[in-house]
XYZ file of C-alpha atoms in Angstrom:
707
model
C 45.107 -127.304 -160.476
C 48.820 -127.981 -160.517
C 49.437 -124.460 -159.282
C 47.132 -125.054 -156.301
C 48.964 -128.272 -155.402
C 52.279 -126.485 -155.580
C 50.975 -123.718 -153.324
C 49.661 -126.272 -150.799
C 52.974 -128.131 -150.897
C 54.884 -124.919 -150.298
C 52.595 -124.017 -147.388
C 53.055 -127.475 -145.876
C 56.824 -127.228 -146.190
C 56.723 -123.787 -144.630
C 54.678 -125.099 -141.713
C 57.070 -128.017 -141.250
C 60.010 -125.630 -141.204
C 58.252 -123.424 -138.673
C 57.463 -126.495 -136.566
C 61.136 -127.506 -136.605
C 62.221 -123.996 -135.707
C 59.603 -123.857 -132.982
C 60.766 -127.148 -131.504
C 64.382 -125.992 -131.596
C 63.498 -122.694 -129.919
C 61.653 -124.502 -127.138
C 64.619 -126.791 -126.538
C 67.000 -123.817 -126.430
C 64.565 -121.886 -124.181
C 64.406 -118.999 -126.636
C 60.868 -117.973 -125.719
C 60.940 -114.707 -127.655
C 61.525 -116.689 -130.825
C 58.702 -119.039 -129.811
C 56.284 -116.116 -129.583
C 57.374 -114.810 -132.957
C 57.001 -118.162 -134.684
C 53.616 -118.833 -133.077
C 52.420 -115.473 -134.296
C 53.042 -116.611 -137.859
C 50.905 -119.769 -137.548
C 48.436 -119.241 -134.671
C 46.162 -121.915 -136.094
C 48.867 -124.580 -135.437
C 49.115 -124.051 -131.686
C 47.023 -127.136 -131.030
C 48.876 -129.294 -133.541
C 51.285 -132.089 -132.518
C 54.856 -130.830 -132.503
C 57.011 -133.595 -130.913
C 57.568 -137.343 -130.987
C 55.492 -137.596 -127.803
C 52.491 -135.904 -129.445
C 53.039 -132.715 -127.437
C 51.674 -129.430 -128.692
C 53.410 -126.092 -128.176
C 51.168 -125.522 -125.175
C 52.235 -128.876 -123.703
C 55.900 -127.984 -124.088
C 55.422 -124.489 -122.677
C 53.561 -125.854 -119.659
C 56.180 -128.559 -119.181
C 58.845 -125.821 -119.212
C 56.914 -124.018 -116.437
C 56.494 -120.830 -118.460
C 53.308 -119.344 -117.056
C 53.429 -116.103 -119.078
C 54.154 -117.964 -122.287
C 51.182 -120.284 -121.757
C 48.894 -117.321 -121.130
C 50.244 -115.577 -124.230
C 49.641 -118.640 -126.396
C 46.149 -119.201 -124.982
C 45.173 -115.677 -125.942
C 46.144 -116.516 -129.534
C 43.701 -119.444 -129.722
C 40.322 -118.577 -131.235
C 37.341 -118.988 -128.936
C 35.744 -121.570 -131.182
C 38.748 -123.859 -130.537
C 38.434 -123.803 -126.710
C 36.283 -126.939 -126.588
C 39.151 -128.897 -128.164
C 41.528 -128.353 -125.236
C 40.255 -131.323 -123.202
C 40.630 -133.635 -126.203
C 44.219 -132.738 -127.048
C 46.463 -135.287 -125.292
C 50.006 -136.554 -125.718
C 51.153 -140.176 -125.756
C 50.733 -140.399 -121.955
C 47.190 -139.142 -122.250
C 48.034 -135.897 -120.466
C 46.101 -132.783 -121.333
C 47.608 -129.309 -121.079
C 46.135 -128.996 -117.576
C 47.983 -132.154 -116.502
C 51.249 -130.468 -117.425
C 50.226 -127.176 -115.832
C 49.260 -128.899 -112.576
C 52.875 -129.985 -112.039
C 53.885 -126.547 -110.743
C 52.344 -124.137 -108.232
C 53.587 -121.173 -110.258
C 51.224 -122.115 -113.117
C 48.038 -121.338 -111.199
C 47.144 -118.393 -113.470
C 47.498 -120.607 -116.516
C 45.310 -123.259 -114.884
C 42.662 -120.615 -114.152
C 42.668 -119.486 -117.773
C 42.475 -123.070 -119.084
C 39.464 -123.860 -116.895
C 37.725 -120.697 -118.091
C 38.125 -121.891 -121.663
C 37.274 -125.579 -121.106
C 35.919 -126.811 -117.737
C 36.092 -130.426 -118.903
C 39.868 -130.313 -118.418
C 39.272 -130.626 -114.672
C 37.970 -134.202 -114.926
C 39.948 -135.382 -117.959
C 42.009 -138.516 -117.264
C 45.248 -139.752 -118.776
C 46.171 -143.328 -119.696
C 46.592 -144.298 -116.018
C 43.293 -142.768 -115.006
C 44.966 -139.788 -113.325
C 43.193 -136.471 -113.270
C 45.106 -133.155 -113.109
C 44.728 -133.041 -109.310
C 46.565 -136.375 -109.170
C 49.505 -134.825 -111.048
C 49.586 -131.979 -108.537
C 49.839 -134.545 -105.721
C 52.538 -136.505 -107.549
C 54.798 -133.463 -107.806
C 54.021 -132.240 -104.299
C 52.376 -128.992 -105.433
C 50.208 -128.159 -102.429
C 48.955 -124.809 -103.715
C 47.903 -126.274 -107.065
C 46.263 -129.246 -105.312
C 44.145 -126.966 -103.128
C 43.260 -124.811 -106.148
C 42.059 -127.783 -108.195
C 40.268 -129.319 -105.210
C 38.327 -126.092 -104.722
C 37.467 -125.947 -108.405
C 36.186 -129.523 -108.246
C 34.255 -128.838 -105.041
C 35.561 -131.977 -103.330
C 34.652 -130.662 -99.865
C 30.989 -130.691 -100.828
C 31.071 -134.224 -102.238
C 30.579 -137.419 -100.266
C 33.491 -139.868 -99.898
C 32.032 -142.188 -102.513
C 31.627 -139.307 -104.977
C 35.082 -137.845 -104.436
C 37.088 -141.101 -104.414
C 37.082 -141.484 -108.250
C 38.696 -138.055 -108.552
C 41.442 -138.855 -106.011
C 42.613 -142.228 -107.264
C 43.620 -143.787 -110.545
C 42.660 -147.026 -112.256
C 44.908 -149.325 -110.182
C 43.499 -148.018 -106.887
C 46.461 -145.808 -105.982
C 45.213 -142.659 -104.286
C 46.713 -139.196 -104.050
C 47.747 -140.102 -100.498
C 49.685 -143.116 -101.762
C 51.497 -141.124 -104.422
C 52.377 -138.276 -102.065
C 53.897 -140.888 -99.732
C 55.863 -142.425 -102.577
C 57.272 -139.045 -103.621
C 57.961 -138.078 -99.951
C 55.778 -134.959 -100.124
C 54.788 -135.329 -96.485
C 53.429 -131.802 -96.051
C 50.885 -132.400 -98.793
C 50.252 -135.923 -97.498
C 49.383 -134.509 -94.087
C 46.951 -132.052 -95.681
C 45.323 -134.842 -97.710
C 45.012 -137.104 -94.666
C 43.416 -134.316 -92.646
C 41.062 -133.166 -95.420
C 40.100 -136.593 -96.771
C 40.533 -139.075 -93.861
C 38.664 -141.803 -95.741
C 41.720 -142.193 -97.986
C 43.852 -143.447 -95.057
C 42.235 -146.882 -95.110
C 42.241 -147.202 -98.911
C 44.451 -149.927 -100.400
C 46.121 -149.950 -103.796
C 46.546 -152.867 -106.192
C 49.148 -154.377 -103.830
C 46.636 -154.229 -100.943
C 48.801 -151.753 -99.043
C 47.668 -148.646 -97.211
C 49.548 -145.360 -97.081
C 50.893 -146.189 -93.622
C 52.288 -149.484 -94.877
C 54.103 -147.660 -97.675
C 55.494 -145.186 -95.182
C 56.671 -148.068 -92.984
C 58.741 -149.339 -95.934
C 60.613 -146.039 -96.373
C 63.273 -145.763 -93.635
C 65.286 -143.123 -95.505
C 62.489 -140.591 -95.020
C 63.014 -140.743 -91.256
C 66.795 -140.431 -91.446
C 66.789 -137.061 -93.170
C 67.922 -134.269 -90.864
C 69.439 -136.619 -88.318
C 73.008 -136.072 -87.238
C 75.107 -138.980 -88.380
C 78.149 -139.552 -86.185
C 80.947 -141.559 -87.747
C 82.509 -144.079 -85.386
C 86.189 -144.830 -85.593
C 87.715 -148.288 -85.553
C 88.854 -148.031 -81.944
C 85.428 -146.793 -80.886
C 83.817 -149.799 -82.537
C 86.218 -152.115 -80.755
C 85.503 -150.418 -77.457
C 81.758 -151.079 -77.667
C 80.633 -152.440 -74.349
C 77.646 -154.398 -73.213
C 77.098 -152.194 -70.245
C 76.517 -148.596 -71.286
C 74.871 -147.477 -68.075
C 74.774 -143.903 -66.843
C 73.434 -143.072 -63.425
C 72.488 -139.993 -61.477
C 74.000 -136.722 -62.549
C 75.943 -138.325 -65.401
C 72.696 -139.397 -67.100
C 71.218 -135.940 -66.660
C 74.278 -134.231 -68.127
C 74.320 -136.658 -71.028
C 70.671 -135.987 -71.875
C 71.250 -132.230 -71.691
C 74.296 -132.577 -73.936
C 72.422 -134.618 -76.530
C 69.392 -132.346 -76.552
C 71.617 -129.284 -76.897
C 73.452 -130.655 -79.908
C 70.189 -131.837 -81.419
C 68.854 -128.297 -81.259
C 72.086 -126.746 -82.550
C 72.931 -129.144 -85.363
C 69.479 -129.662 -86.851
C 68.604 -127.337 -89.649
C 65.398 -125.448 -88.943
C 63.795 -126.630 -92.161
C 64.651 -130.220 -91.378
C 63.144 -129.847 -87.926
C 59.906 -128.601 -89.477
C 59.918 -131.532 -91.898
C 60.429 -133.969 -89.061
C 57.612 -132.385 -87.069
C 55.325 -132.691 -90.095
C 56.326 -136.305 -90.612
C 55.773 -137.087 -86.933
C 52.300 -135.544 -87.032
C 51.512 -137.493 -90.191
C 52.597 -140.761 -88.573
C 50.447 -140.066 -85.531
C 47.388 -139.351 -87.687
C 47.863 -142.443 -89.854
C 48.337 -144.714 -86.852
C 45.148 -143.396 -85.260
C 43.004 -143.682 -88.408
C 44.482 -146.718 -90.168
C 42.221 -149.786 -90.089
C 44.766 -152.416 -91.116
C 45.301 -153.162 -87.415
C 41.942 -154.904 -87.334
C 43.326 -157.734 -89.466
C 45.305 -160.131 -87.276
C 47.786 -161.825 -89.595
C 48.876 -164.996 -87.869
C 49.551 -168.583 -88.588
C 46.026 -169.666 -87.649
C 44.524 -167.538 -90.432
C 46.740 -169.135 -93.059
C 45.867 -171.991 -95.264
C 47.771 -175.263 -94.828
C 49.624 -174.658 -98.074
C 50.745 -171.220 -96.992
C 51.887 -172.400 -93.581
C 54.356 -174.751 -95.245
C 56.094 -171.981 -97.164
C 59.717 -171.347 -96.369
C 60.085 -168.294 -94.106
C 61.961 -165.244 -95.256
C 64.572 -165.469 -92.561
C 67.176 -168.191 -92.587
C 68.999 -170.160 -89.983
C 72.689 -169.493 -90.432
C 73.883 -173.059 -90.450
C 75.505 -174.932 -93.268
C 72.488 -177.133 -93.857
C 70.035 -174.292 -94.293
C 72.582 -172.295 -96.297
C 72.631 -175.093 -98.853
C 68.840 -175.102 -98.981
C 68.788 -171.365 -99.506
C 71.283 -171.629 -102.311
C 68.812 -173.705 -104.286
C 66.253 -170.915 -104.397
C 66.348 -168.469 -107.262
C 66.540 -164.718 -106.776
C 63.251 -164.204 -108.579
C 61.259 -166.451 -106.262
C 62.859 -164.793 -103.239
C 61.850 -161.401 -104.529
C 58.259 -162.498 -105.099
C 58.010 -163.957 -101.612
C 59.394 -160.774 -100.137
C 56.863 -158.736 -102.064
C 53.993 -160.935 -100.909
C 55.225 -160.709 -97.354
C 55.248 -156.920 -97.405
C 51.734 -156.746 -98.787
C 50.483 -159.062 -96.052
C 52.318 -157.577 -93.081
C 50.779 -154.829 -91.008
C 52.495 -151.484 -90.588
C 54.016 -152.423 -87.220
C 55.976 -155.346 -88.643
C 57.009 -153.372 -91.721
C 58.273 -150.543 -89.517
C 60.175 -153.050 -87.386
C 61.782 -154.602 -90.461
C 62.755 -151.137 -91.725
C 63.921 -149.966 -88.263
C 61.540 -146.996 -88.239
C 61.419 -146.277 -84.535
C 58.999 -143.364 -84.858
C 56.184 -145.542 -86.218
C 56.781 -148.244 -83.614
C 56.677 -145.650 -80.847
C 53.390 -144.214 -82.087
C 51.914 -147.710 -82.319
C 52.948 -148.371 -78.725
C 51.248 -145.134 -77.694
C 47.994 -145.370 -79.666
C 47.642 -149.021 -80.777
C 49.212 -151.228 -78.085
C 46.805 -154.029 -79.008
C 48.714 -154.397 -82.289
C 51.583 -156.007 -80.387
C 49.661 -159.267 -80.131
C 49.774 -159.713 -83.907
C 51.951 -162.425 -85.396
C 53.039 -163.001 -88.982
C 52.844 -166.085 -91.174
C 55.684 -167.789 -89.296
C 54.104 -167.094 -85.908
C 56.658 -164.405 -85.019
C 55.695 -161.400 -82.937
C 57.370 -157.999 -83.004
C 60.218 -159.079 -80.688
C 61.039 -162.048 -82.921
C 61.124 -159.767 -85.960
C 63.237 -157.134 -84.203
C 65.816 -159.762 -83.226
C 65.882 -161.369 -86.668
C 66.482 -158.004 -88.345
C 68.920 -156.949 -85.590
C 67.021 -153.779 -84.674
C 67.936 -153.734 -81.009
C 66.608 -150.250 -80.307
C 63.087 -151.407 -81.164
C 63.609 -154.501 -78.997
C 64.577 -152.257 -76.070
C 61.642 -149.959 -76.778
C 59.135 -152.799 -76.509
C 60.569 -154.571 -73.453
C 60.508 -151.295 -71.517
C 56.747 -151.821 -71.281
C 56.784 -154.613 -68.731
C 53.099 -155.505 -69.015
C 53.255 -155.703 -72.818
C 56.571 -157.494 -73.105
C 55.971 -160.327 -70.630
C 53.861 -162.406 -73.016
C 55.892 -161.382 -76.049
C 59.113 -162.664 -74.466
C 57.503 -165.977 -73.516
C 55.933 -166.584 -76.948
C 57.316 -169.069 -79.482
C 57.070 -169.290 -83.258
C 55.412 -172.061 -85.233
C 58.768 -173.882 -85.202
C 58.909 -173.692 -81.408
C 61.667 -171.081 -81.399
C 61.730 -168.644 -78.505
C 63.138 -165.127 -78.683
C 66.493 -166.574 -77.583
C 66.423 -169.110 -80.429
C 65.812 -166.257 -82.876
C 69.264 -164.797 -82.165
C 70.636 -167.674 -84.242
C 68.584 -166.583 -87.238
C 69.119 -163.619 -89.507
C 67.305 -161.765 -92.240
C 67.800 -162.669 -95.865
C 71.284 -161.881 -97.142
C 71.484 -158.522 -98.864
C 73.806 -155.533 -99.096
C 74.800 -154.674 -95.560
C 74.195 -151.142 -94.373
C 77.553 -151.099 -92.621
C 80.489 -153.324 -93.456
C 82.110 -154.821 -90.371
C 84.879 -157.304 -89.822
C 83.976 -160.835 -88.818
C 85.274 -160.327 -85.289
C 83.053 -157.284 -84.743
C 80.070 -159.158 -86.146
C 80.700 -162.053 -83.786
C 81.088 -159.660 -80.879
C 77.729 -158.071 -81.692
C 76.086 -161.498 -81.938
C 77.435 -162.507 -78.534
C 76.303 -159.286 -76.894
C 72.860 -159.639 -78.474
C 72.548 -163.220 -77.254
C 73.475 -162.212 -73.723
C 71.079 -159.251 -73.801
C 68.116 -161.330 -74.978
C 68.959 -164.081 -72.515
C 69.033 -161.585 -69.653
C 65.633 -160.184 -70.669
C 63.875 -163.524 -71.190
C 65.565 -166.028 -68.864
C 62.613 -166.081 -66.439
C 59.904 -166.117 -69.102
C 60.870 -168.867 -71.564
C 58.534 -171.797 -70.991
C 60.225 -174.362 -73.245
C 64.022 -174.215 -73.779
C 63.810 -176.686 -76.699
C 62.328 -176.045 -80.123
C 60.627 -178.617 -82.327
C 64.051 -179.923 -83.425
C 64.932 -180.545 -79.749
C 67.711 -177.947 -79.824
C 68.485 -175.335 -77.227
C 69.228 -171.736 -78.073
C 72.900 -172.215 -77.141
C 73.260 -175.146 -79.516
C 71.659 -173.237 -82.363
C 73.818 -170.194 -81.686
C 77.067 -172.191 -81.691
C 76.116 -174.014 -84.902
C 74.943 -170.858 -86.648
C 78.113 -168.897 -85.846
C 80.660 -171.645 -86.394
C 81.864 -170.192 -89.685
C 81.787 -166.667 -88.309
C 83.868 -167.804 -85.317
C 86.536 -169.212 -87.634
C 86.622 -166.065 -89.783
C 86.794 -163.845 -86.681
C 89.764 -165.832 -85.399
C 91.568 -165.435 -88.735
C 90.861 -161.697 -88.839
C 92.057 -161.138 -85.281
C 95.254 -163.131 -85.825
C 96.017 -161.282 -89.056
C 95.407 -157.882 -87.455
C 97.490 -158.760 -84.409
C 100.397 -160.029 -86.514
C 100.507 -156.797 -88.522
C 100.397 -154.685 -85.370
C 103.157 -156.802 -83.805
C 105.461 -156.217 -86.778
C 104.867 -152.467 -86.565
C 105.492 -152.443 -82.807
C 108.787 -154.314 -83.208
C 109.863 -151.856 -85.899
C 109.098 -148.858 -83.665
C 110.941 -150.474 -80.753
C 113.980 -151.025 -82.977
C 114.039 -147.395 -84.073
C 113.588 -146.155 -80.496
C 116.403 -148.437 -79.273
C 118.790 -147.305 -82.027
C 118.063 -143.631 -81.326
C 119.866 -143.888 -77.971
C 123.193 -144.601 -79.679
C 122.777 -141.764 -82.190
C 121.888 -138.879 -79.891
C 121.715 -135.375 -81.416
C 125.126 -133.670 -81.528
C 126.982 -136.918 -80.828
C 129.072 -137.834 -77.730
C 132.209 -136.183 -76.402
C 135.223 -138.100 -77.744
C 137.079 -137.872 -74.421
C 134.323 -138.535 -71.859
C 131.623 -140.201 -73.959
C 129.025 -137.857 -72.484
C 126.659 -136.306 -75.098
C 127.732 -132.835 -76.133
C 124.190 -131.411 -75.833
C 123.637 -133.020 -72.422
C 123.116 -129.652 -70.703
C 120.384 -128.517 -73.101
C 116.793 -128.609 -71.751
C 115.416 -130.385 -74.836
C 117.965 -133.182 -74.432
C 115.973 -134.416 -71.444
C 112.796 -134.219 -73.540
C 114.485 -136.307 -76.237
C 115.623 -138.979 -73.774
C 112.280 -139.220 -71.959
C 110.275 -139.382 -75.214
C 112.572 -142.071 -76.615
C 112.390 -144.157 -73.425
C 108.597 -143.864 -73.255
C 108.319 -144.781 -76.953
C 110.463 -147.892 -76.447
C 108.523 -148.884 -73.324
C 105.135 -148.525 -74.985
C 106.284 -150.372 -78.115
C 107.555 -153.329 -76.081
C 104.342 -153.299 -74.026
C 102.251 -153.481 -77.186
C 104.391 -156.373 -78.449
C 103.685 -158.275 -75.242
C 99.956 -157.587 -75.474
C 99.776 -158.697 -79.096
C 101.710 -161.876 -78.310
C 99.209 -162.689 -75.567
C 96.436 -162.445 -78.168
C 98.296 -164.616 -80.687
C 98.857 -167.347 -78.085
C 95.204 -167.342 -77.005
C 92.909 -170.294 -77.693
C 90.251 -167.917 -79.105
C 87.219 -169.382 -77.290
C 83.836 -168.071 -78.355
C 83.153 -166.189 -75.107
C 86.452 -164.278 -75.300
C 85.243 -162.487 -78.430
C 82.697 -160.701 -76.307
C 85.016 -158.464 -74.276
C 88.409 -159.956 -73.388
C 90.097 -160.167 -76.804
C 88.884 -156.768 -77.915
C 89.995 -155.226 -74.636
C 93.471 -156.641 -75.212
C 93.496 -155.428 -78.803
C 92.477 -151.917 -77.721
C 95.245 -151.812 -75.124
C 97.819 -152.910 -77.672
C 96.721 -150.416 -80.303
C 96.666 -147.551 -77.793
C 100.214 -148.402 -76.676
C 101.277 -148.611 -80.319
C 99.749 -145.249 -81.192
C 101.220 -143.528 -78.142
C 104.599 -145.048 -78.966
C 104.466 -143.480 -82.445
C 103.478 -140.152 -80.869
C 106.417 -140.274 -78.453
C 108.730 -141.064 -81.356
C 107.457 -137.934 -83.093
C 108.106 -135.935 -79.907
C 111.662 -137.303 -79.762
C 112.128 -136.305 -83.389
C 110.961 -132.765 -82.626
C 113.301 -132.470 -79.647
C 116.224 -133.642 -81.811
C 115.464 -131.013 -84.460
C 115.355 -128.271 -81.821
C 118.684 -129.438 -80.363
C 120.391 -129.497 -83.755
C 119.094 -126.048 -84.781
C 119.709 -124.426 -81.381
C 122.154 -121.883 -82.786
C 119.780 -120.720 -85.501
C 118.252 -117.238 -85.084
C 114.832 -118.681 -85.932
C 114.617 -120.871 -82.830
C 110.896 -120.322 -82.357
C 110.105 -121.267 -85.951
C 112.181 -124.423 -85.730
C 110.489 -125.377 -82.461
C 107.065 -125.135 -84.077
C 108.126 -126.989 -87.225
C 109.873 -129.729 -85.242
C 106.795 -130.702 -83.269
C 104.388 -130.293 -86.200
C 104.251 -134.080 -86.969
C 102.656 -134.763 -83.577
C 99.354 -132.847 -84.107
C 99.265 -133.846 -87.781
C 99.482 -137.524 -86.858
C 96.921 -137.082 -84.127
C 94.369 -135.188 -86.237
C 94.806 -137.152 -89.467
C 93.883 -140.477 -87.890
C 90.335 -140.253 -86.602
C 90.393 -143.558 -84.685
C 93.294 -142.114 -82.685
C 91.055 -139.313 -81.523
C 88.488 -141.895 -80.486
C 91.136 -143.948 -78.712
C 92.714 -141.059 -76.822
C 90.116 -138.326 -76.498
C 87.223 -140.710 -75.851
C 88.630 -142.357 -72.721
C 90.150 -139.058 -71.593
C 86.775 -137.323 -71.809
C 85.089 -140.189 -69.986
C 87.726 -140.105 -67.255
C 87.418 -136.341 -67.059
C 83.626 -136.567 -66.704
C 83.940 -139.198 -64.002
C 86.570 -137.120 -62.210
C 84.459 -133.955 -62.370
C 81.352 -135.768 -61.170
C 83.221 -137.444 -58.325
C 84.918 -134.152 -57.480
C 81.599 -132.304 -57.366
C 80.079 -134.983 -55.180
C 83.043 -134.888 -52.817
C 82.986 -131.083 -52.641
C 79.258 -131.116 -51.957
C 79.642 -133.680 -49.191
C 82.567 -131.764 -47.652
C 80.639 -128.474 -47.721
C 77.615 -130.122 -46.107
C 79.788 -131.679 -43.417
C 81.563 -128.381 -42.740
C 78.272 -126.533 -42.457
C 76.917 -129.208 -40.145
C 80.085 -129.084 -38.056
C 79.977 -125.287 -37.860
C 76.336 -125.285 -36.766
C 77.096 -127.970 -34.191
C 80.039 -125.987 -32.809
C 77.961 -122.828 -32.482
C 75.168 -124.780 -30.823
C 77.599 -126.338 -28.333
C 79.116 -122.915 -27.645
C 75.702 -121.500 -26.832
C 74.886 -124.457 -24.629
C 78.189 -124.055 -22.778
C 77.232 -120.450 -21.974
C 73.801 -121.578 -20.863
C 72.066 -119.618 -23.612
C 68.988 -120.507 -25.493
C 68.313 -119.402 -28.983
C 65.995 -116.641 -27.785
C 68.500 -115.544 -25.180
C 71.302 -115.493 -27.716
C 69.229 -113.354 -30.077
C 68.254 -111.004 -27.234
C 71.903 -110.618 -26.160
C 73.005 -109.948 -29.728
C 70.296 -107.296 -30.113
C 71.397 -105.583 -26.881
C 75.009 -105.533 -28.063
C 73.929 -104.058 -31.374
C 71.818 -101.371 -29.663
C 74.736 -100.520 -27.401
C 77.125 -100.157 -30.330
C 74.613 -98.108 -32.272
C 74.004 -95.840 -29.254
C 77.720 -95.155 -28.827
C 78.063 -94.328 -32.502
C 74.981 -92.073 -32.512
C 76.112 -90.276 -29.308
C 79.541 -89.546 -30.786
C 77.964 -88.047 -33.884
C 75.587 -85.835 -31.862
C 78.474 -84.594 -29.674
C 80.445 -83.689 -32.785
C 77.546 -81.728 -34.273
C 76.903 -79.810 -31.004
C 80.573 -78.863 -30.702
C 80.597 -77.578 -34.265
C 77.483 -75.469 -33.596
C 79.086 -74.040 -30.416
C 82.296 -73.010 -32.191
C 80.542 -71.204 -35.052
C 79.499 -68.002 -33.038
C 82.968 -67.710 -31.581
C 84.548 -67.577 -35.003
C 82.017 -64.934 -36.081
C 82.808 -62.711 -33.070
C 86.511 -63.068 -33.677
C 86.017 -61.833 -37.206
């Protein structure tokens, strides 16, 4: 008896050692060793071998080793096949759940289903079947394979829904949206359209989830980085007319085709088709979420957006972050896809809604805001422009007011809840953008606002001034600090440029005082560059002083102050460039007797392109205006040339017509006369040729007789 216990103990220890070795081999991906160890204990293939209750087959499937899974399955006795659907890990996943996570494991899935067909409908702890795992990992081929095995095409919607969703109501369409597997999501939406209107435990459809994912629509887009000068030079009026607009559109479309990766283009096409299908089939548009449908308790809730005044800022500070998060979550679950897309700045969804569901524009949220109110609050101006382009749709939207009596112009004074900004800007640039937005909205709605006062008897101008009072003060401080620093640098450059005149290269002649290198060509370059550098530096000092002495009124932050700042910075930058040119000319003058004159010339002027290329805002400041001026010049030149050519042609035709009239000719007579002249010339030419041929034929017999 004791001997039997010892034998069993030794066998158990041997199995434990093999299990440890097997686990180590799987972790080290030594699959040959795994096969050898499994061959020693084939009866333990279905035994737990990890802290997560995984068997060797689980680990092999998780490692995406199709051949190894097939090899191990062939080692399992046939009488153990019925146990496959009952063997689960701590997550409740069967071996088929792990296999379904990769398209390359289709052969293993086929073999598993041959051995135990119950694996196809086995669920894990979340109620997910293997086909759900295929959708989660975006495995389209495996999803189609399992769907065919389950015969979902032959089942009714009510019969197939339990296989395509889990316990909390999340469907395979929801999970493919969450994992951004849009190709598979499009296939699911086309094959099982009844899933489009299904809601999960948060009462959100697949389209609503997609409307909360702006990053999915930014992939593949060309992101252009704007320099500081380019941001300063932002203008309210960016209008292109005529040929300039056509050339601009051609330019943008060309670069869009060249810079987009082909795969990204295909992904964007798939996503666009998916959005179009969801917008057409989604039924959440039938629910009009507005203030009238709310209960009295809900209508008194504090809105998500805040009025940027000191009073409301104090009120907001009393709210905890947790309550704000819960309100935001509830708001998302209650909003339709149009409002969610507007909040997330997803222009593609808004455009499709305008095309296929224009009636959705009449919806309002819990605060009585329509899509224009939301677009202004979240500062998504492109969507605002997109909507107001439809004159019939935008007329009532622009004249509508919220439950607080705020018009679209009042909403400029309100902002979304404070969070990490997508782009960090200075206070002056923020104030500039606010002023331009206010003027834009005012221009669009000035004839449509029915009541200029809200329920607090405040106009939009009063709210705007109160809301941006702190921002105005911070913008003034930022502009003064920036101008002071630039002024100091300009004075320093002017000092250096002024001192350079008294220390010319080579020094002066002791007898005459005239510079020794006066006759050299680069001496003139040195003098001109130094004079231009000093002039530009002093000009920038004057411009910066005019900014410092300004009263900084609110309206000046729209264009005037930034225009002055741009002029000063451009003069400052050009002054530094001219100083570098003067430095290069001095080096060339000093090294004029060196045999490597060409090398020294290149090295001397090397700081100029380095300075120009290393500072990207300089390129925006110099190349941007230069390109714009060049485009304007070319367009004007082409127009002038075209007009001149047309006038010349008209003048030439008129002169010819007058000439014919002076001779008393008609058009028919002129053509007849020209034809007669041509026939006469042709007859003379033909007669001369025939005379030449006849003379040659007459001379030929004479030459023969002479011979």
